[in-house]
Phi, psi and omega in degrees: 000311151013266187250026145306311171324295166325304189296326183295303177305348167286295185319304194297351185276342217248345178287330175270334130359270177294319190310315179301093168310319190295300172341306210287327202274342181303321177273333189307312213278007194058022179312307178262034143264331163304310167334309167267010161262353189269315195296308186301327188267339175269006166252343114351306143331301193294316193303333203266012156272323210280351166239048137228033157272217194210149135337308206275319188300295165298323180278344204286310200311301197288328219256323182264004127302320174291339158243011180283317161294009168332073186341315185294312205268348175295308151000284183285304183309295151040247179294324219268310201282327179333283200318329168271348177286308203243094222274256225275138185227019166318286190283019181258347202248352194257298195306300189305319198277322179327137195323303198294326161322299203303318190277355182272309192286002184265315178340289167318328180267305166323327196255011148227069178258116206301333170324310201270316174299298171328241218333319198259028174299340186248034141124145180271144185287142195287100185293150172261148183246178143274147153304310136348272193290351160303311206307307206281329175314301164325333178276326176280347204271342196250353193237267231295164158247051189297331176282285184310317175249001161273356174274300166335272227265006173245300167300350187280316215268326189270326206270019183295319194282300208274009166269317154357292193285325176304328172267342155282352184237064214277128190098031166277317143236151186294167201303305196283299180314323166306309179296323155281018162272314206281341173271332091041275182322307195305328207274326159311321186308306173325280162332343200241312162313326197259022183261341162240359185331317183291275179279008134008276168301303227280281167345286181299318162301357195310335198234014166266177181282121146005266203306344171305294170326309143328316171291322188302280191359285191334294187303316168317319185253005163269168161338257160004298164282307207297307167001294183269341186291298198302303161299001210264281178346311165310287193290339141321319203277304203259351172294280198306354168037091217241132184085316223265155177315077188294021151246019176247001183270143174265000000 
């Protein structure tokens, strides 16, 4: 009876878990592993300071990157706004479990890997295509919002130095000038990813098969997919709080 017990009581501990769609597409979809490749370019990032600060100057940098970047809380912003973008998260969690899901997200995780970001610091080798898979990249290249969250994450990478200066200079620019420097900076990032995107795509994408491709495409450019791409995009946004006040961040 025991351990009748046990099991049930596991079971009722272990069903709201298994039950969270969302939960299952955050890890399926690799989110906190990107996460912890992003954790990897921003200590890098801290690295590529430390011998042109002042001591005092550098730790303030590691210390008020480290916590606006907060592994856990990046996580919880995250996930919180997934959950309020994507009332349904089924077919983004039926695609993602999928063979082909699994091989889009080890893609995805492979080319941001700081190993893979090395080699390829000075620019990814310029890939060949067929026409065909051009035709289908252009499609993926216009359904992912890949330009929009590779400006996020570049600007996420870039503000480690100036919120450092900003808490030592408080009131260096005013609220509405920083906001137009900072949608200004966004727009260019934007304007400079999508000048290579294709190949880009091309790249990452590199071992799936045309007909692989095609299916992402498919997914990507259906309901559905745009659903989760678009909230995906939302939740990019608010884990990395771009702009936003890192003592006001949870």
């Amino acid at each position: 009876m025991r351990r009748l017990f046990s099991l049930i009581l596991l079971m009722i501990c272990t069903v709201p878990v298994w039950a969270d769609t969302l939960g299952q597409l955050y890890m399926v979809a690799g989110w906190p592993d990107q996460r912890a490749h992003f954790t990897d370019a921003v200590t890098a990032a801290q690295q590529r300071y430390r011998n042109s600060l002042p001591p005092a100057v550098y730790q303030a940098l590691v210390s008020n990157s480290n916590q606006r970047f907060q592994a856990q809380a990046m996580d919880r912003r995250a996930q919180a706004q997934l959950r309020t973008a994507l009332p349904n998260p089924a077919p983004a969690l039926a695609f993602f479990q999928s063979p082909l899901g699994r091989k889009v997200v080890a893609a995805e995780l492979k080319a941001t890997r700081k190993d893979e970001l090395a080699r390829n610091a000075q620019g990814l080798p310029k890939i060949q295509a067929s026409d065909t898979r051009l035709l289908i990249i252009g499609h993926l290249a216009q359904a992912l919002p890949a330009r929009e969250a590779g400006a996020e994450v570049s600007l996420a990478i870039a503000g480690v130095a100036a919120d450092s200066l900003s808490s030592m200079i408080p009131g260096l620019f005013g609220g509405g000038q920083a906001q137009g420097l900072l949608d200004g900076q966004r727009q260019r990032l934007m304007n400079q990813i999508g000048e290579d995107l294709n190949n880009t795509l091309l790249y990452v994408y590199r071992d799936l098969s045309d007909a692989e491709l095609e299916e992402f495409a498919t997914f990507a450019e259906s309901a559905d997919g745009k659903a989760y791409y678009q909230a995906a995009l939302t939740a990019v946004r608010a884990g990395l709080a771009v702009g936003q006040d890192a003592n006001q961040l949870n």
